[in-house]
């Protein structure tokens, strides 16, 4: 701003950085420099000065780097991923080693829980639950292009179907999975119907509204859902064997007593992990097949150009509804596992709007529509906040910064969607 | 102030350097105790009370020689009052940090799912603040509490409304959360038992600031008493709006508003005058706790709300560890239930469920200077 | 139903609605110009509440107690600093994503929202903050016992909201800057070809939106007295709902949506049930959108082939 055109580049960089530093000082000063204390205040001038200095140094380093050729290359490389638009088509070679990699990953995933401590086990289960949720929302947002900000509703419905089902009708873990899936899908259909006329962000706010309505009803309907006191689901079991120290349901025997081993609290989580891992694998397989099937392609076609699709005689109502229901179903299954992972206790505070936003972040960060990307993003976004626990109070702050940074770094997501490659039989 | 500054700078430098592992090196024979509560999120103020209380207790116990020669080392665990995080953090405390006991959690909705984890790992958990009956009503041997139960608190409040205030028109408001609604329901149950039907029973939304519509409704119902189950943030705004609209109804709440922040939240001491709340017997009337409180205050932190409860909880855990000579959660709990513990809050004894035997809830009243004291 | 209670509920709704409207403007303008939901906007409003309190604390420290002076200085300082926030957020988190998929800035906004909330929590602490009562006093209508009232602050709130809305409408409709904004809104590429600096216009829109949030922040803080670092979220969601209700992209729509939302919350809560007031508000929104898919005052979406 106050640099002259014939200044040496170093000086320009310095002046520019000083300006940026000054703006940073102005921004940081009131909040971190003047701390409210009752109706008075204390001053902490060092903090904003230090923060502004960090910004100054960062900016200056960036400017200097831009002057050197290797720095420029680095910046170019960073910027490059942004310009690319459109859809990639996978090349035939991509598939060659895929099966081997998948098999290794699958076996690794199966063996993994036996080597994890219970803490990492719960985090891994949570990550897999978010993989499921991400996959579900991926259909709605990524493939069908319907922005859904209330996805948490189906997650809640799944969890509550299990919890209330076992409270009122003695529903078990295994029967809850298909039932929750069906129930969530039904709800998805009911909710999907009125919103079909809406576009883009109107749809977003209506779904947000539905999400909130479901949460509020769960919270307010004290006599049925238990309100904020939550509801208790049954212990997960395998052929009548439970994984607790003592059996909670009549007629069930604890796993360790049946096999005569010593009790380990890990067994239950290993069991949940294995089930959710298998279900997630099944879903990944299902959805990657679905994309190449007429249904999946109809979703993508509708996302790209709704009018063209309708003029070609495609029924947009069934296509959108199927996407909504399919996504809701997956969310419902995720809810059942969440209830099991929480030791059976579910409470409406687990299903706030922030949860929807997190799932959406998984889908976008993964690369809209890309199944592998969603899996990677779900793992990153659930494991990252746990890894940041060592930063104590700064944890969420850093998580937010990283979230912005990841988005700036990969605006199209970690693994942008690739269109499957097709050939005539016998060729390529 | 310099020290406070350093506290802020140190984590930042760690952050910048990108060191992911904890920096401190600890004595090998340290006894680890977890302090779990909301250290981030909207309820972080209560997490701070826990931490300051437990920190002071640990320091005092260590200065006095520790537990049979071993030093206490506290582990901070943040659940943000989210059940999801509560479970994760409980497992982390159990598995990674290998704690032998836990002081926590704060929100009942976090304590309940987390206690299942501690129960399976057989670790003693004592919550200084979760008053929901469900916390101890689930036959988990190792789960105890240092505070009373909502039903005890509700009874005290209900009787006070009937006997002392002789009020018949009571509006009951809650914040739709496990703690707030539980408390409101307990009071409502007591009132209904004594044949008083509330004129209004409604829930407000936590995090909102505008309760004017509700206040107008309370006025329209001619309530003489407003009973509120919830925390000080909402209570403050509610009180202010009540007074601004000219209502003179007596405002009564529970232990969730016990913080001088109620005064700031309400916009000044002129609004909180005459507000009442139930809380355990004032710890500051006990000489020991007065001394402790002064010591904490000298370090620049005002020991309000649950600070001394967290202190007492840490003491009780230490006493059990010292005398029962085991880390088995069930045995520690058995020992405490059999022998009780001498704490900063006086001698505490527990029943079979893990609840405090003698509930010492009494009514406090706020004066025009924004201070509360026990009502005579 | 007694008249004074209805009157009071209408006043409550009007005050609440004007706040929603002011904040909704920020959403609606940003949406109109770059088609993104700025999730961090609620937190910008939260920042302005803190700046307000800090400003009042400093002014009181220097012994200034004249209410008018306090409010005016606070308004100016808050608007300047919060606009700077709005501008920097746009530069750092959204501008690099200009040509990215449509949802990328949305996620980055969620990240910014987390950063702002936790930045404030880490520096200012988690406790509830407050400002002293600056302008006490009420207008009362009715008898000694049956009255409805409007406080001076509420009057100020409604007046300032409508005045700033009018000013903003004037800027957008009549000035050269406003014409440029509208041009960029309609066709950014064409506007750029005609020599409009679109980046600068987008920055301006963020600054205007932030300034409106700043005004809302000052007024709300004076009105309710207390706030903490998490107030931005609920208010943000409500204001966004108001923007959509009124027709996102339309300025008068934002204000109308805000008033309708405030009124319906207040009336439903006052005469039916507080527990379900949000359910009612969202159901109303769904109903309106079913019959008018572009909101009350939004232009019907023209489907281009």
mmCIF file of N, CA and C in Angstrom, chain A residues 189-199 201-207 209-210 213, chain C residues 244-247 281-296 300:
data_model
loop_
_atom_site.group_PDB
_atom_site.id
_atom_site.type_symbol
_atom_site.label_atom_id
_atom_site.label_comp_id
_atom_site.label_asym_id
_atom_site.label_seq_id
_atom_site.Cartn_x
_atom_site.Cartn_y
_atom_site.Cartn_z
ATOM 1 N N UNK A 189 -37.828 -40.861 3.520
ATOM 2 C CA UNK A 189 -38.819 -40.733 2.458
ATOM 3 C C UNK A 189 -39.866 -39.681 2.799
ATOM 4 N N UNK A 190 -40.325 -39.738 4.054
ATOM 5 C CA UNK A 190 -41.368 -38.793 4.465
ATOM 6 C C UNK A 190 -40.843 -37.362 4.435
ATOM 7 N N UNK A 191 -39.627 -37.180 4.947
ATOM 8 C CA UNK A 191 -39.050 -35.840 4.968
ATOM 9 C C UNK A 191 -38.682 -35.397 3.562
ATOM 10 N N UNK A 192 -38.247 -36.341 2.766
ATOM 11 C CA UNK A 192 -37.788 -35.991 1.419
ATOM 12 C C UNK A 192 -38.915 -35.472 0.552
ATOM 13 N N UNK A 193 -40.099 -36.005 0.779
ATOM 14 C CA UNK A 193 -41.203 -35.683 -0.130
ATOM 15 C C UNK A 193 -41.504 -34.191 -0.251
ATOM 16 N N UNK A 194 -41.729 -33.489 0.869
ATOM 17 C CA UNK A 194 -42.089 -32.070 0.706
ATOM 18 C C UNK A 194 -40.952 -31.196 0.189
ATOM 19 N N UNK A 195 -39.719 -31.652 0.337
ATOM 20 C CA UNK A 195 -38.631 -30.750 -0.012
ATOM 21 C C UNK A 195 -38.163 -30.924 -1.456
ATOM 22 N N UNK A 196 -38.815 -31.805 -2.167
ATOM 23 C CA UNK A 196 -38.331 -32.080 -3.523
ATOM 24 C C UNK A 196 -38.413 -30.871 -4.447
ATOM 25 N N UNK A 197 -39.346 -29.991 -4.166
ATOM 26 C CA UNK A 197 -39.510 -28.834 -5.046
ATOM 27 C C UNK A 197 -38.408 -27.815 -4.834
ATOM 28 N N UNK A 198 -37.755 -27.909 -3.689
ATOM 29 C CA UNK A 198 -36.818 -26.843 -3.346
ATOM 30 C C UNK A 198 -35.448 -27.079 -3.953
ATOM 31 N N UNK A 199 -34.746 -25.961 -4.074
ATOM 32 C CA UNK A 199 -33.435 -26.055 -4.676
ATOM 33 C C UNK A 199 -32.368 -25.658 -3.690
ATOM 34 N N UNK A 201 -29.933 -24.132 -1.506
ATOM 35 C CA UNK A 201 -29.804 -23.773 -0.113
ATOM 36 C C UNK A 201 -31.136 -23.657 0.600
ATOM 37 N N UNK A 202 -32.221 -23.565 -0.120
ATOM 38 C CA UNK A 202 -33.525 -23.643 0.527
ATOM 39 C C UNK A 202 -33.703 -25.037 1.085
ATOM 40 N N UNK A 203 -33.259 -26.006 0.291
ATOM 41 C CA UNK A 203 -33.291 -27.380 0.752
ATOM 42 C C UNK A 203 -32.440 -27.516 2.006
ATOM 43 N N UNK A 204 -31.274 -26.839 1.985
ATOM 44 C CA UNK A 204 -30.350 -26.939 3.110
ATOM 45 C C UNK A 204 -31.022 -26.498 4.399
ATOM 46 N N UNK A 205 -31.672 -25.344 4.365
ATOM 47 C CA UNK A 205 -32.240 -24.817 5.606
ATOM 48 C C UNK A 205 -33.444 -25.638 6.042
ATOM 49 N N UNK A 206 -34.207 -26.174 5.085
ATOM 50 C CA UNK A 206 -35.353 -26.996 5.477
ATOM 51 C C UNK A 206 -34.880 -28.280 6.141
ATOM 52 N N UNK A 207 -33.825 -28.878 5.589
ATOM 53 C CA UNK A 207 -33.321 -30.092 6.221
ATOM 54 C C UNK A 207 -32.739 -29.758 7.593
ATOM 55 N N UNK A 209 -33.831 -27.493 9.506
ATOM 56 C CA UNK A 209 -35.019 -27.377 10.337
ATOM 57 C C UNK A 209 -35.531 -28.733 10.779
ATOM 58 N N UNK A 210 -35.575 -29.686 9.858
ATOM 59 C CA UNK A 210 -36.044 -31.032 10.210
ATOM 60 C C UNK A 210 -35.143 -31.661 11.252
ATOM 61 N N UNK A 213 -35.954 -30.118 14.492
ATOM 62 C CA UNK A 213 -37.276 -30.544 14.975
ATOM 63 C C UNK A 213 -37.172 -31.924 15.614
ATOM 64 N N UNK C 244 -33.665 -16.980 5.027
ATOM 65 C CA UNK C 244 -34.274 -17.886 4.060
ATOM 66 C C UNK C 244 -35.788 -17.674 4.005
ATOM 67 N N UNK C 245 -36.367 -17.464 5.164
ATOM 68 C CA UNK C 245 -37.810 -17.240 5.238
ATOM 69 C C UNK C 245 -38.207 -16.041 4.392
ATOM 70 N N UNK C 246 -37.428 -14.971 4.499
ATOM 71 C CA UNK C 246 -37.757 -13.764 3.756
ATOM 72 C C UNK C 246 -37.361 -13.851 2.296
ATOM 73 N N UNK C 247 -36.604 -14.840 1.952
ATOM 74 C CA UNK C 247 -36.138 -14.958 0.570
ATOM 75 C C UNK C 247 -34.677 -14.580 0.527
ATOM 76 N N UNK C 281 -41.275 -22.593 14.849
ATOM 77 C CA UNK C 281 -40.587 -21.696 13.929
ATOM 78 C C UNK C 281 -40.094 -22.445 12.694
ATOM 79 N N UNK C 282 -39.506 -23.612 12.917
ATOM 80 C CA UNK C 282 -38.985 -24.366 11.775
ATOM 81 C C UNK C 282 -40.116 -24.927 10.922
ATOM 82 N N UNK C 283 -41.216 -25.345 11.565
ATOM 83 C CA UNK C 283 -42.346 -25.857 10.791
ATOM 84 C C UNK C 283 -42.919 -24.750 9.917
ATOM 85 N N UNK C 284 -42.972 -23.550 10.484
ATOM 86 C CA UNK C 284 -43.468 -22.409 9.718
ATOM 87 C C UNK C 284 -42.597 -22.201 8.473
ATOM 88 N N UNK C 285 -41.306 -22.297 8.695
ATOM 89 C CA UNK C 285 -40.369 -22.131 7.594
ATOM 90 C C UNK C 285 -40.614 -23.175 6.508
ATOM 91 N N UNK C 286 -40.777 -24.421 6.934
ATOM 92 C CA UNK C 286 -40.995 -25.494 5.963
ATOM 93 C C UNK C 286 -42.274 -25.222 5.182
ATOM 94 N N UNK C 287 -43.323 -24.824 5.901
ATOM 95 C CA UNK C 287 -44.602 -24.557 5.245
ATOM 96 C C UNK C 287 -44.467 -23.436 4.219
ATOM 97 N N UNK C 288 -43.810 -22.347 4.634
ATOM 98 C CA UNK C 288 -43.654 -21.218 3.715
ATOM 99 C C UNK C 288 -42.897 -21.664 2.473
ATOM 100 N N UNK C 289 -41.838 -22.441 2.694
ATOM 101 C CA UNK C 289 -41.017 -22.836 1.549
ATOM 102 C C UNK C 289 -41.729 -23.838 0.638
ATOM 103 N N UNK C 290 -42.655 -24.599 1.231
ATOM 104 C CA UNK C 290 -43.391 -25.528 0.369
ATOM 105 C C UNK C 290 -44.278 -24.743 -0.601
ATOM 106 N N UNK C 291 -44.885 -23.671 -0.077
ATOM 107 C CA UNK C 291 -45.779 -22.911 -0.961
ATOM 108 C C UNK C 291 -45.060 -21.826 -1.738
ATOM 109 N N UNK C 292 -43.995 -21.306 -1.186
ATOM 110 C CA UNK C 292 -43.191 -20.319 -1.903
ATOM 111 C C UNK C 292 -41.728 -20.748 -1.841
ATOM 112 N N UNK C 293 -41.316 -21.591 -2.769
ATOM 113 C CA UNK C 293 -39.991 -22.207 -2.653
ATOM 114 C C UNK C 293 -38.835 -21.209 -2.614
ATOM 115 N N UNK C 294 -39.045 -19.939 -2.933
ATOM 116 C CA UNK C 294 -37.925 -19.000 -2.834
ATOM 117 C C UNK C 294 -38.124 -18.013 -1.695
ATOM 118 N N UNK C 295 -38.893 -18.364 -0.704
ATOM 119 C CA UNK C 295 -39.096 -17.463 0.417
ATOM 120 C C UNK C 295 -40.138 -16.410 0.109
ATOM 121 N N UNK C 296 -40.397 -15.546 1.104
ATOM 122 C CA UNK C 296 -41.503 -14.601 0.960
ATOM 123 C C UNK C 296 -41.236 -13.557 -0.123
ATOM 124 N N UNK C 300 -38.507 -15.681 -7.725
ATOM 125 C CA UNK C 300 -38.622 -17.076 -8.110
ATOM 126 C C UNK C 300 -37.413 -17.476 -8.963
#
